[in-house]
Short mmCIF file of C-alpha atoms in Angstrom, two decimals:
data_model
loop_
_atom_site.label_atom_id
_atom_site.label_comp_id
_atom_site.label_asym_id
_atom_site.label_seq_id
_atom_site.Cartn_x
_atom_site.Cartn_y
_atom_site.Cartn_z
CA UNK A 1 -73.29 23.57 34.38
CA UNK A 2 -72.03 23.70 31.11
CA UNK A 3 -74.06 26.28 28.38
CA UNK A 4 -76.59 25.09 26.36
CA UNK A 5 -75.12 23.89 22.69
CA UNK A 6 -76.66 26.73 19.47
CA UNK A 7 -77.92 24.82 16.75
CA UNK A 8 -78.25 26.65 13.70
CA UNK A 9 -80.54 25.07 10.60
CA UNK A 10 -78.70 25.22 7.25
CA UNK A 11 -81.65 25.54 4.92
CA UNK A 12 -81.27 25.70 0.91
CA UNK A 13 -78.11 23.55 1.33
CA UNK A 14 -76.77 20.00 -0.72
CA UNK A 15 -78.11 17.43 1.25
CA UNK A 16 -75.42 14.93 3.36
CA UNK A 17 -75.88 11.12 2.11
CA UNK A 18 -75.87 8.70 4.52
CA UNK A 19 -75.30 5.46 3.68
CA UNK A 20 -75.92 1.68 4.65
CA UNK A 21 -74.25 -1.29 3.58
CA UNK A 22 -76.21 -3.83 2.47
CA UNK A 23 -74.05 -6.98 3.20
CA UNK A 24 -71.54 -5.95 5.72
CA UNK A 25 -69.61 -2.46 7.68
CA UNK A 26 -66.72 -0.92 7.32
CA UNK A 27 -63.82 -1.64 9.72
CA UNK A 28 -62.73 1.23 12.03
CA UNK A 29 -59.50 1.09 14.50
CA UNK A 30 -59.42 1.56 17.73
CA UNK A 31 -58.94 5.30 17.19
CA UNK A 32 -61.91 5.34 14.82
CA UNK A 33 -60.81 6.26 11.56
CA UNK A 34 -61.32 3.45 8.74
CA UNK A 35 -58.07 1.80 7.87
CA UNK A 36 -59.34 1.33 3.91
CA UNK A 37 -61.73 3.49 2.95
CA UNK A 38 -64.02 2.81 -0.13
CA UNK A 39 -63.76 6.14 -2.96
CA UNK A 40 -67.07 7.23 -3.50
CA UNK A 41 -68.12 8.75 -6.49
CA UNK A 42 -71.58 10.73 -6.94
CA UNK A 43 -73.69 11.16 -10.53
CA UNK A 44 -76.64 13.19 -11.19
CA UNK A 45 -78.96 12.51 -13.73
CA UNK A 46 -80.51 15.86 -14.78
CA UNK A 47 -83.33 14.26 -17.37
CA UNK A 48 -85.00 12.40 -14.06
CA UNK A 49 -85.54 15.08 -11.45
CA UNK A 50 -87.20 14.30 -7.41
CA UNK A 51 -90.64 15.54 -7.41
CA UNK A 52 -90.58 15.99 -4.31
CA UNK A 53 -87.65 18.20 -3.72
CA UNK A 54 -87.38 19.15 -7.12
CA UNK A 55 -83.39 18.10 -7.14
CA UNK A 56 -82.27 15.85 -10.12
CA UNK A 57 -81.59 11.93 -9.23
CA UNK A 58 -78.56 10.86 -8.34
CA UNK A 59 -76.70 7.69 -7.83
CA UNK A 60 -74.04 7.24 -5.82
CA UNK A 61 -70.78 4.59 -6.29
CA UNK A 62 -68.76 3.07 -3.34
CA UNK A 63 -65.69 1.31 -4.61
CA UNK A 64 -62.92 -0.92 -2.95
CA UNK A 65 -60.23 -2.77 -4.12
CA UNK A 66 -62.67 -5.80 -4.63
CA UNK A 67 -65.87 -5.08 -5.02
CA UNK A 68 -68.12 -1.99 -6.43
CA UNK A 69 -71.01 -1.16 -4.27
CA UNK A 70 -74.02 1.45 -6.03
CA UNK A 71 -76.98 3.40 -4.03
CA UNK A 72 -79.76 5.20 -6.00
CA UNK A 73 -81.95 8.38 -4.32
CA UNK A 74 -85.19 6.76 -6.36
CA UNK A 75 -87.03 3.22 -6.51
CA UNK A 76 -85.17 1.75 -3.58
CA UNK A 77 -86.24 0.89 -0.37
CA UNK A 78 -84.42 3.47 1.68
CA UNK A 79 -86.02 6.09 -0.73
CA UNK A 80 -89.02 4.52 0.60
CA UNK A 81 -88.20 5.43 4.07
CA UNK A 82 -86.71 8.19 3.57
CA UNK A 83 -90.09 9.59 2.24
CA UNK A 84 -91.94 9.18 5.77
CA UNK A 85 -89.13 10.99 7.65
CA UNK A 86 -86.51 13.12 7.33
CA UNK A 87 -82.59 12.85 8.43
CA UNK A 88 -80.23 15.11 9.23
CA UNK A 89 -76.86 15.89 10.20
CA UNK A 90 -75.27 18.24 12.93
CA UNK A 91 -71.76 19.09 12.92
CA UNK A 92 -70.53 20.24 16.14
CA UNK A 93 -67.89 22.80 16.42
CA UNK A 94 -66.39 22.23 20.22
CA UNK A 95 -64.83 25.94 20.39
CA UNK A 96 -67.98 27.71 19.42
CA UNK A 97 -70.43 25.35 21.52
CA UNK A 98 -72.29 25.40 18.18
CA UNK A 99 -74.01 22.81 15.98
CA UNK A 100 -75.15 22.90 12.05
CA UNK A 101 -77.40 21.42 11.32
CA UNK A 102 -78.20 20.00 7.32
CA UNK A 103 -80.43 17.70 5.84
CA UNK A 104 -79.42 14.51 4.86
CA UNK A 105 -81.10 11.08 2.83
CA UNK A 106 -80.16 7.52 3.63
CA UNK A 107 -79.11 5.42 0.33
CA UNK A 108 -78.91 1.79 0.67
CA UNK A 109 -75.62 0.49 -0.89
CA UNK A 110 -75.84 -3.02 -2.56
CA UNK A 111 -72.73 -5.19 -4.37
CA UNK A 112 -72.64 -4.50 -8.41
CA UNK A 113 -71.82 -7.34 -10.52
CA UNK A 114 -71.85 -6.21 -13.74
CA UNK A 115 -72.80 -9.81 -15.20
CA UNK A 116 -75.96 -9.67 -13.36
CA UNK A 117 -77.02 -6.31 -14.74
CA UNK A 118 -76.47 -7.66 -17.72
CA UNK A 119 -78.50 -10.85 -17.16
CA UNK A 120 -81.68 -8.77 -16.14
CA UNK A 121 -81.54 -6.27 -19.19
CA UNK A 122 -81.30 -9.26 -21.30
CA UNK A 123 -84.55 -10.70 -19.61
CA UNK A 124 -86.30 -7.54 -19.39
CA UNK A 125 -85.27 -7.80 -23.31
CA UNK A 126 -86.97 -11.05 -23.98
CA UNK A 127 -90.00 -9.92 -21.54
CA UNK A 128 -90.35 -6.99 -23.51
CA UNK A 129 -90.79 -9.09 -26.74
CA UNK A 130 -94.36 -10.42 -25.36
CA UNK A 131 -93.04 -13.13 -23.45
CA UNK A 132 -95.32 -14.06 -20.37
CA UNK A 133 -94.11 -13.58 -17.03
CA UNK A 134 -93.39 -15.94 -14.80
CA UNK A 135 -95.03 -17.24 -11.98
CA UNK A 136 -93.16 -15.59 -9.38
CA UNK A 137 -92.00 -12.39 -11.37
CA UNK A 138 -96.41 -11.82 -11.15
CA UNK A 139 -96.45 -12.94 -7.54
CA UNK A 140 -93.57 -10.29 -6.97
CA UNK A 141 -95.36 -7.27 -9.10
CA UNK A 142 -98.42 -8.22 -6.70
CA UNK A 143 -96.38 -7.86 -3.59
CA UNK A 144 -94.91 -4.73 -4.54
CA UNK A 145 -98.20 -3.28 -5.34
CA UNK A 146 -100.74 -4.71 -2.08
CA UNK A 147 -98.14 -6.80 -0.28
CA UNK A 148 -97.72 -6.23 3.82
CA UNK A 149 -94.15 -4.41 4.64
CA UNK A 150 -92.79 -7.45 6.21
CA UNK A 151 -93.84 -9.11 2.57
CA UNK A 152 -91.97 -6.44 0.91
CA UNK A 153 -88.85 -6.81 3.13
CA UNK A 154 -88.65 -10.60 2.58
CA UNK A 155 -89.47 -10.25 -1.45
CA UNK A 156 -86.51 -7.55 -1.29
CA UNK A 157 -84.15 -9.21 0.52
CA UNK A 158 -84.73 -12.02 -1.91
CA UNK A 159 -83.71 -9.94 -4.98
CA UNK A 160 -80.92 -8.46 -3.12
CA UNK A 161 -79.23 -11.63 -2.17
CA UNK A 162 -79.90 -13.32 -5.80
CA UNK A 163 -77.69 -14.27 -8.26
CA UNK A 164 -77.55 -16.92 -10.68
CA UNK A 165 -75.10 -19.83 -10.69
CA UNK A 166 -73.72 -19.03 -13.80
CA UNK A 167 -72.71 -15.03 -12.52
CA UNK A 168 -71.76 -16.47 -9.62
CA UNK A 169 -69.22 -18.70 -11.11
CA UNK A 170 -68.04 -15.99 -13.43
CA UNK A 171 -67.25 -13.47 -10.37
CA UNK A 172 -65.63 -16.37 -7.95
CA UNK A 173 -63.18 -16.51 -10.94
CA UNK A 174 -62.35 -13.19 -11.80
CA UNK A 175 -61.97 -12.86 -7.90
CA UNK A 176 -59.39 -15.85 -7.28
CA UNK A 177 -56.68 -14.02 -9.52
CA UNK A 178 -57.17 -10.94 -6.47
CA UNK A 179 -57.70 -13.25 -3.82
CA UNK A 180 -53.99 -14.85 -4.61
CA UNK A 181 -51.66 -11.59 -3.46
CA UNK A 182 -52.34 -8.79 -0.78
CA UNK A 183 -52.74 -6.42 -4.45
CA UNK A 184 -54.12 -6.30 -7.35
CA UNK A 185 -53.23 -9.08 -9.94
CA UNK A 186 -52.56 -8.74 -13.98
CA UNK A 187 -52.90 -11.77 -15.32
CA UNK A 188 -53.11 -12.15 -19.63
CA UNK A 189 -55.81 -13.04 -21.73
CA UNK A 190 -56.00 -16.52 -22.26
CA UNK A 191 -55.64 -17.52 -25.92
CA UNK A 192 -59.12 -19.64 -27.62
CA UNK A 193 -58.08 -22.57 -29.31
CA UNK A 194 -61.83 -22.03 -31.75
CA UNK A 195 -63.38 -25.00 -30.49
CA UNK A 196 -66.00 -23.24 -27.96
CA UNK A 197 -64.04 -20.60 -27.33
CA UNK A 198 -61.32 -22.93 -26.32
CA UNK A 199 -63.16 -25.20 -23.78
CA UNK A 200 -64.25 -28.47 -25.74
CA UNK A 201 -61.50 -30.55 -27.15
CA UNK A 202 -61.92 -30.45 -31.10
CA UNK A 203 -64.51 -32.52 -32.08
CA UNK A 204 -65.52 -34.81 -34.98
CA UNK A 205 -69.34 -34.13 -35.71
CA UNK A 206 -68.98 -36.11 -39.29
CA UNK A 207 -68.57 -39.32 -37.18
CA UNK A 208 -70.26 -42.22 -38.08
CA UNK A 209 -68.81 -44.24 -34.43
CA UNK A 210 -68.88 -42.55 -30.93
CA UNK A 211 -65.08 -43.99 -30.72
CA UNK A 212 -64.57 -41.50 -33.86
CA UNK A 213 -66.28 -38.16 -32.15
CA UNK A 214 -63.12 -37.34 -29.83
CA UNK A 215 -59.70 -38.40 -30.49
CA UNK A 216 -57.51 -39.21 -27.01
CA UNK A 217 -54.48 -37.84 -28.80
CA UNK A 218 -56.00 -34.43 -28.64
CA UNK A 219 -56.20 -34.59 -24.76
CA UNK A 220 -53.83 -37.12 -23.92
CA UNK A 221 -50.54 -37.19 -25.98
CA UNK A 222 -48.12 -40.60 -26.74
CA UNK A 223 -45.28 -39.03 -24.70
CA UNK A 224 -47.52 -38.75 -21.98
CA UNK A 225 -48.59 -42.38 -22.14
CA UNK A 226 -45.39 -43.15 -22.32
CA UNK A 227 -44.26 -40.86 -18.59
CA UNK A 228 -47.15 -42.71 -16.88
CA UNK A 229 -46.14 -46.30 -17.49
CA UNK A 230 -44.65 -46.51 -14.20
CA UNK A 231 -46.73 -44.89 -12.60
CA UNK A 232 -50.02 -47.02 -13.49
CA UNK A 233 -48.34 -50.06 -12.23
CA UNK A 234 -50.39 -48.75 -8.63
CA UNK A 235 -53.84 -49.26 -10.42
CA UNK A 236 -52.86 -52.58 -12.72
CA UNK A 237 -51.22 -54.40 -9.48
CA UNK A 238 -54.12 -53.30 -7.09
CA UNK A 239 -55.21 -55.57 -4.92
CA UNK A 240 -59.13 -55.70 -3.22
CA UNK A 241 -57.42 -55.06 0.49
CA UNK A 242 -55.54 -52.09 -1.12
CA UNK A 243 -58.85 -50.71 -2.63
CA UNK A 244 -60.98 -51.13 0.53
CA UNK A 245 -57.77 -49.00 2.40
CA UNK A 246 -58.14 -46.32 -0.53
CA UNK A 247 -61.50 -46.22 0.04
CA UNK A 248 -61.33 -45.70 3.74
CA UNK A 249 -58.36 -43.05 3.35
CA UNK A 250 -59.97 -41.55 0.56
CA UNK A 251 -56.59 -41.43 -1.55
CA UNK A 252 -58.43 -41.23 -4.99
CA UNK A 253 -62.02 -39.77 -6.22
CA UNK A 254 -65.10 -42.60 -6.25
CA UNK A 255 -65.09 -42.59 -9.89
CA UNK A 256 -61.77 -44.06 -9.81
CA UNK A 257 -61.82 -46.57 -6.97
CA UNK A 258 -65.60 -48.20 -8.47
CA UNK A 259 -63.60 -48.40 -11.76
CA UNK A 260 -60.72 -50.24 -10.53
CA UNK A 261 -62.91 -52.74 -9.38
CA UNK A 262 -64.07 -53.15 -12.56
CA UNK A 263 -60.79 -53.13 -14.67
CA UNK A 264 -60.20 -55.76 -17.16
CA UNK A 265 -58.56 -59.13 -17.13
CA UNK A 266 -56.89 -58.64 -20.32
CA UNK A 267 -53.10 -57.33 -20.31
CA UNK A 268 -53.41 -54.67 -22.79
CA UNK A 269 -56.93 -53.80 -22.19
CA UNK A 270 -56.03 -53.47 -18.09
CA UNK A 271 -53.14 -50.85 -18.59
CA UNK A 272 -55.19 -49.11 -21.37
CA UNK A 273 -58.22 -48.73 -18.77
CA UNK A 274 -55.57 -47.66 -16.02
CA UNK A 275 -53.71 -45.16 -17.80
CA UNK A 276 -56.79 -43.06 -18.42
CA UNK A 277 -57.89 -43.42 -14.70
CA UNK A 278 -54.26 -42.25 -13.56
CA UNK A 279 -54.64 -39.21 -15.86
CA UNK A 280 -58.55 -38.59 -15.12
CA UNK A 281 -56.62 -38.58 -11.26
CA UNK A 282 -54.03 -35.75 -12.45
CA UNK A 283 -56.91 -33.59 -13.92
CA UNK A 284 -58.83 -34.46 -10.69
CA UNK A 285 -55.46 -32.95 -8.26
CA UNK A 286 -56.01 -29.45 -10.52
CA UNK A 287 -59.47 -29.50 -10.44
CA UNK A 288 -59.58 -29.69 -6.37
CA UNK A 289 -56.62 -26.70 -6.22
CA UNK A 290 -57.80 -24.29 -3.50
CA UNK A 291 -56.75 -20.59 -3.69
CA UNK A 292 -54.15 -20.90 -0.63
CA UNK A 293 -52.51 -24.18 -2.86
CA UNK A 294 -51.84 -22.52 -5.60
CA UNK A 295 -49.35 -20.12 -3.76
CA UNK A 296 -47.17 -22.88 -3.62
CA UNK A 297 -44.32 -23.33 -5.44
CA UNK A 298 -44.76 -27.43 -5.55
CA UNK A 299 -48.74 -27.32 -6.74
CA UNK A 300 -49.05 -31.03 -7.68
CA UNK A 301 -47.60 -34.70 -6.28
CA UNK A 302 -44.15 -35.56 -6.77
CA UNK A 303 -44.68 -38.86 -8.40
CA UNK A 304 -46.42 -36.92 -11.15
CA UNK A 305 -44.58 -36.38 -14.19
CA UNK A 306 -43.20 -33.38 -15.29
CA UNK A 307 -44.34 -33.77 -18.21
CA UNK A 308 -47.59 -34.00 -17.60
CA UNK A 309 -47.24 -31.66 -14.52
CA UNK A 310 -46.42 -28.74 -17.00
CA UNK A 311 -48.59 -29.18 -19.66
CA UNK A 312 -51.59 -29.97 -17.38
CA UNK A 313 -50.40 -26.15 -15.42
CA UNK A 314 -50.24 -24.43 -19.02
CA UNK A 315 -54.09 -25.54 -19.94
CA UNK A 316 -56.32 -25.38 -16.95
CA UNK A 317 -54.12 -21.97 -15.15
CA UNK A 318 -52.55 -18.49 -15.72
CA UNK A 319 -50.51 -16.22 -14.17
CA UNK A 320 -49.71 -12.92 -13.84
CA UNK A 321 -47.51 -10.42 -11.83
CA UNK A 322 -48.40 -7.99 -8.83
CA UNK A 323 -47.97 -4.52 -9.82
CA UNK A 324 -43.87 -3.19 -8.77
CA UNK A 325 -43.31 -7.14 -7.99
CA UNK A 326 -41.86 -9.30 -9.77
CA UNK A 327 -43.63 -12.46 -8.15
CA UNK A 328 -45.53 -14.63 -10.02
CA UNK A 329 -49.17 -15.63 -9.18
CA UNK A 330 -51.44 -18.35 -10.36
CA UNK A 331 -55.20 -18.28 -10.95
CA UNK A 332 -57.79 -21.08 -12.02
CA UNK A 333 -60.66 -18.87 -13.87
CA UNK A 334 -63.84 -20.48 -14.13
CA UNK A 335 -63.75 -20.84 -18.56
CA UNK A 336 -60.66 -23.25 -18.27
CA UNK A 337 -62.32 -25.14 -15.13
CA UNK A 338 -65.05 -25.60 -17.69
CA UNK A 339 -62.23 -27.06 -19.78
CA UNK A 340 -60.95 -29.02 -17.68
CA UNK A 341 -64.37 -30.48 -16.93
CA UNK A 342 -65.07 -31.23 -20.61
CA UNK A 343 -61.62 -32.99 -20.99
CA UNK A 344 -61.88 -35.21 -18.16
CA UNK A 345 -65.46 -35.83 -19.30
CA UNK A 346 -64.40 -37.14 -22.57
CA UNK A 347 -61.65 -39.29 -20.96
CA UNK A 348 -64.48 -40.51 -18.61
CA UNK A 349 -66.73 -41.95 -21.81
CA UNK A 350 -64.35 -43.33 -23.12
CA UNK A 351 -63.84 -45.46 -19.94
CA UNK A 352 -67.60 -46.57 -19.53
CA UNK A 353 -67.62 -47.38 -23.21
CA UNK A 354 -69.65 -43.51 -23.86
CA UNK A 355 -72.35 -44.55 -21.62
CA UNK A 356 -71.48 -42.37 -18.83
CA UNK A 357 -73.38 -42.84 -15.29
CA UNK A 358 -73.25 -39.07 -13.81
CA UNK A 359 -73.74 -39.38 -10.27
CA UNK A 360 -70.39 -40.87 -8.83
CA UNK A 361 -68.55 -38.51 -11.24
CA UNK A 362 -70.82 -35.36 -9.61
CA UNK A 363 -70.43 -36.59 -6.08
CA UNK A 364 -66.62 -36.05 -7.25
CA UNK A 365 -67.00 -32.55 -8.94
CA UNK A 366 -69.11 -31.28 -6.73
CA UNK A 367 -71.37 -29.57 -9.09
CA UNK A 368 -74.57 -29.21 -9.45
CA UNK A 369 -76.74 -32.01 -11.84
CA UNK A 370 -77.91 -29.23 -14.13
CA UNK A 371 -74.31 -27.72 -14.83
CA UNK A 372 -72.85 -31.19 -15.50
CA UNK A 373 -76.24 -32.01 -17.52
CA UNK A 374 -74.91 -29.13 -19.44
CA UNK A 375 -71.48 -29.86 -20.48
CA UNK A 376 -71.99 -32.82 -21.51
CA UNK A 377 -74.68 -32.14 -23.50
CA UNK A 378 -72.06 -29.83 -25.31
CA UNK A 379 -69.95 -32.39 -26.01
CA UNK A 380 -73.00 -33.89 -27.98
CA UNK A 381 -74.35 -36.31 -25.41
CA UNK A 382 -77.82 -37.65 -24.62
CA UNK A 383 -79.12 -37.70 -21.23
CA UNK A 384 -81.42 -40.15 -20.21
CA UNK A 385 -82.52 -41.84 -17.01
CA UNK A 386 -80.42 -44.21 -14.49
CA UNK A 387 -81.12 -47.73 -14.55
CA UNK A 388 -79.57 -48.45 -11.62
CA UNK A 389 -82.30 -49.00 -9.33
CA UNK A 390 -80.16 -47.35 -6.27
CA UNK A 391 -79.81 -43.92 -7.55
CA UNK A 392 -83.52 -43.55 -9.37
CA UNK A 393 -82.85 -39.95 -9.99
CA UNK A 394 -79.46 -40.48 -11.42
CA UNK A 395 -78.58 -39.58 -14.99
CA UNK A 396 -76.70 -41.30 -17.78
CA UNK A 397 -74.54 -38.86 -20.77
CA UNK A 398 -74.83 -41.25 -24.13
CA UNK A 399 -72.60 -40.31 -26.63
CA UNK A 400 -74.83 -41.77 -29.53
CA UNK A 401 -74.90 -41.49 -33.45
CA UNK A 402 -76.14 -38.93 -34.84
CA UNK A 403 -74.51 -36.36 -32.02
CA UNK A 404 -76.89 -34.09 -30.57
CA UNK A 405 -76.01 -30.10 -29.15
CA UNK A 406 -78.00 -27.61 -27.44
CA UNK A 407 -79.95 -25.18 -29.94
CA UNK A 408 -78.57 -21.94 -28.27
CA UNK A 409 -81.63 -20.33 -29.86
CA UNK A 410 -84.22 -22.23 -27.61
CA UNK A 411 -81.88 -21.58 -24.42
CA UNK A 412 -81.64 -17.89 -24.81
CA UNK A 413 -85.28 -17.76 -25.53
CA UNK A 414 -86.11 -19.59 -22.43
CA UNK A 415 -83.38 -18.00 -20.40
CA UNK A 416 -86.32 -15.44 -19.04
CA UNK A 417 -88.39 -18.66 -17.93
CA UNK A 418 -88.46 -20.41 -14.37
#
């Protein structure tokens, strides 16, 4: 029978941290040791000290290669626990038959996106310029205060798994570039052309006709007319079998196919009308560009031009090299996939005659209504209600005389607001 194992209590001593992941583990081999370890990174805060222990706050920082993870000793929920029970730690020496044996604390470790923390102090901001709270920001401060644990958990996983569409989008961008390579990816700053920090096409609020607001030539240049002619033959010859096949094969978007049903009889007017569909098709191919695609070397169809090919690469991508490689990597960020939006938007009204109907055109995006209701009301749009009686919650973008925009001061005000 083997001797009983000495444990020895190492009082007075810097508590061990354990720590949990909030959305995932780390990944061990077989022979247990992590294969990428996160760096952690500990701060104290000596202004804000533990009552209870009388040791100064401190806040500890996990960091990978793709993500930043940050657990606090104070106002968290594993503080919380931590308060009715205490952890420990034993290390076991196997020659000595002897265990010490230290006290420990459990922080919980949640992502950091440092949009989001910027988000809330902004709201906290506007709440703290007597703004009322919202509905559920009260029904929260009630929970936390008389709620049942199992309330608490649910209200905190809520807040934990939050984030707003507009972070979100921000971070899925900045994360493509990383996502592209097996390292880290450098890729420039993307120069603003002045025009909303690059993403509208220039714009003529002096207009007195919605024809007059946007000029095509700004998006859509002669020589690129002119590299399309042969390819817009497909659309001007198209034939009602050959759309009911495109339909069922889904070659091009729904916006497209419902307006080649609808193209016009007259010569000019039909390869006018067709040219902007084939080129509302080419911003469509770089707007649907997954991650894995744009490793390629070949990113878009053959048959398009490449003239249009590299100018549409140059204005909606980037690249950049991996560090000690001299390969070249190419990213979509989300600012010029707002461009690109905006663009094809303005090529769009000037198809329906700038009386846009938005639901095919979202079914094709695959956006949400309020993010498309908001670039086009940048490019000075009205929104108003559907009048087709099959889609009843459908909107229609009007681009109407006198142009109206967004008062930024009215949407940061109500930014706080549900």
């Amino acid at each position: 029978m083997s001797a009983p194992t000495k444990m020895y209590y190492q009082a007075n001593k810097e508590e061990a941290i354990l720590v949990d992941f909030s959305h995932g583990q780390l990944k061990y081999d077989r022979d247990g040791t992590c294969a990428t370890p996160p760096l952690f990174y500990t701060y104290s805060n000596t202004n804000n000290m533990d009552r209870t222990k009388k040791r100064p706050h401190q806040t500890l920082v996990a960091e990978t290669k793709r993500m930043q993870y940050i657990g606090h000793d104070y106002d968290s929920p594993a503080h919380k626990s931590s308060q009715q029970c205490n952890y420990y730690v034993g290390v076991y020496d196997e020659k000595k038959n002897k265990m010490k044996v230290y006290d420990a604390k459990l922080l919980k470790m949640n992502p950091y996106f440092p949009e989001k923390e910027a988000e809330e102090k902004n709201q906290t901001n506007d709440q703290e310029q007597n703004q009322p709270s919202s509905y559920s920001e009260q029904k929260d401060k009630l929970m936390s205060a008389f709620g049942s644990q199992k309330g608490k958990k649910v209200m905190e996983a809520r807040h934990r798994n939050y984030l707003s569409t507009e972070v979100l989008d921000r971070s899925v961008g900045k994360a493509v570039g990383e996502m592209l390579s097996l390292g880290e990816v450098t890729l420039p700053v993307v120069a603003s052309s002045g025009t909303e920090s690059g993403v509208l096409p220039p714009c003529n609020k002096n207009a007195t006709e919605p024809k007059d607001v946007y000029n095509l030539n700004d998006i859509i240049s002669s020589a690129e007319i002119e590299a399309m002619q042969g390819q817009i033959k497909v659309f001007t010859e198209v034939t009602t079998l050959q759309l009911a096949e495109w339909r069922k094969t889904e070659r091009y978007c729904d916006y497209i196919l419902n307006q080649l049903a609808l193209l016009p009889i007259h010569k000019e007017k039909r390869k006018e009308r067709a040219t902007l569909l084939m080129y509302i098709n080419y911003l469509m191919l770089v707007y649907k560009l997954k991650a894995t695609q744009l490793k390629r070397k070949q990113l878009l169809p053959a048959d398009v031009p490449n003239l249009i090919q590299k100018k549409l690469l140059e204005s909606f991508t980037i690249t950049g090299l991996t560090p000690g490689s001299s390969k070249e990597v190419r990213a979509i960020p989300a600012r010029l996939k707002d461009k690109l939006i905006a663009h094809l938007l303005v090529i769009a009204l000037y198809v329906d005659e700038f009386v846009l109907n938005l639901h095919e055109i979202q079914k094709d995006l695959r956006i949400g209504q309020q993010k498309l209701l908001n670039h086009v009301k940048a490019l000075g749009c009205k929104v108003a209600a559907s009048k087709y009686l099959d889609n009843p919650g459908a909107k229609t973008a009007v681009l109407a005389i006198p142009l109206t925009f967004p008062n930024m001061k009215a949407r940061s005000k109500g930014r706080g607001r549900n």
